[in-house]
């Protein structure tokens, strides 16, 4: 399905992408499932799993050098000064405190509105990251997606082009995943 043919509202566009007949083939190609082990077609296919994953218990609440490399697989780079502050400085300490308050074993469909609301630890963590020099909204979102992949998925320019610009991506996705007794969530689990 080409992007210009997609319906306009967020939920309809997302549903069209997930249920498109070519989605399985696209995912297999992206994750290199028809290639030898470890030979993914796209570097982003390693984003979640690289180094054992950013949400594994030993490192779930702190930014690691592996996390900084992982976001590079999605075509962003954390500037050196911001990276050092996240690894060794005050920003890293603040972010660790916030990450401890964000569930790491929760799917977005199971979250409450308050888990994603302004003022929530997730929202404050996103703002903390976004406000670091040279990071911005895309990289902030990718870093959080690395630390909490089940709850806070990647939203970048590519995703925005595909599904549009809802007022709040997290809330729009949360509502869409919970609609119709979590029908889209079930579709996604089938694709996975």
Steps between C-alpha positions, in 0.01 A plus 500: 500500500647837408480777756289738287225234492466488879188632669553818704400449865775355719320179600392424144848563361663281764246223451552514121877464544474212746243303302647566154568174315865596452571575867633153580738505203613852591572394859683186388717709267566769762601250769696283254299190580584339166872566546762310698487560881634842597480633144213747533415700191475827694705613799182612678402135526759473780373805694311315775723193534847652465710427807219295652249788490473828684221374723679199647493520880870579552484819290131586470523815709819652364630613161793289385748529217311210336185714501686781327620259232153348468338834415760541227346196330194723457701777333546741792803590706514638852758781507808422711432757774141382547612136485756556776243680714259207456772245574678675787329825592197669649274431199572128536418509870172683437407265217576192712263627769225546241566163333461322834145641513409382146392134482729297276273198468187684386360506147355829381159335462508414873606847614262743663452852372695625802804288401531718188353831618679833531687494829540120497853360537497401130399849392757662729773262374418590140522872580825453691655324202351734239641801681859370500718693253485338157251226586152625401169317480597217264811389687326542837223268382746244366696493825179443696390233252831324564445507878125420493429338159167345600357821642659787304546413132706696250329804351718677248463671164450168320223387737348849491490485120327162514240566772473878515542758776260435783497756778665239724647192331507300824133573578385440142684169485381399847136568405537320168659193660223479761210557259269214404616281788868547399445372144802683354721386789406140415583563133842632598568200722413272211743690274774474762 
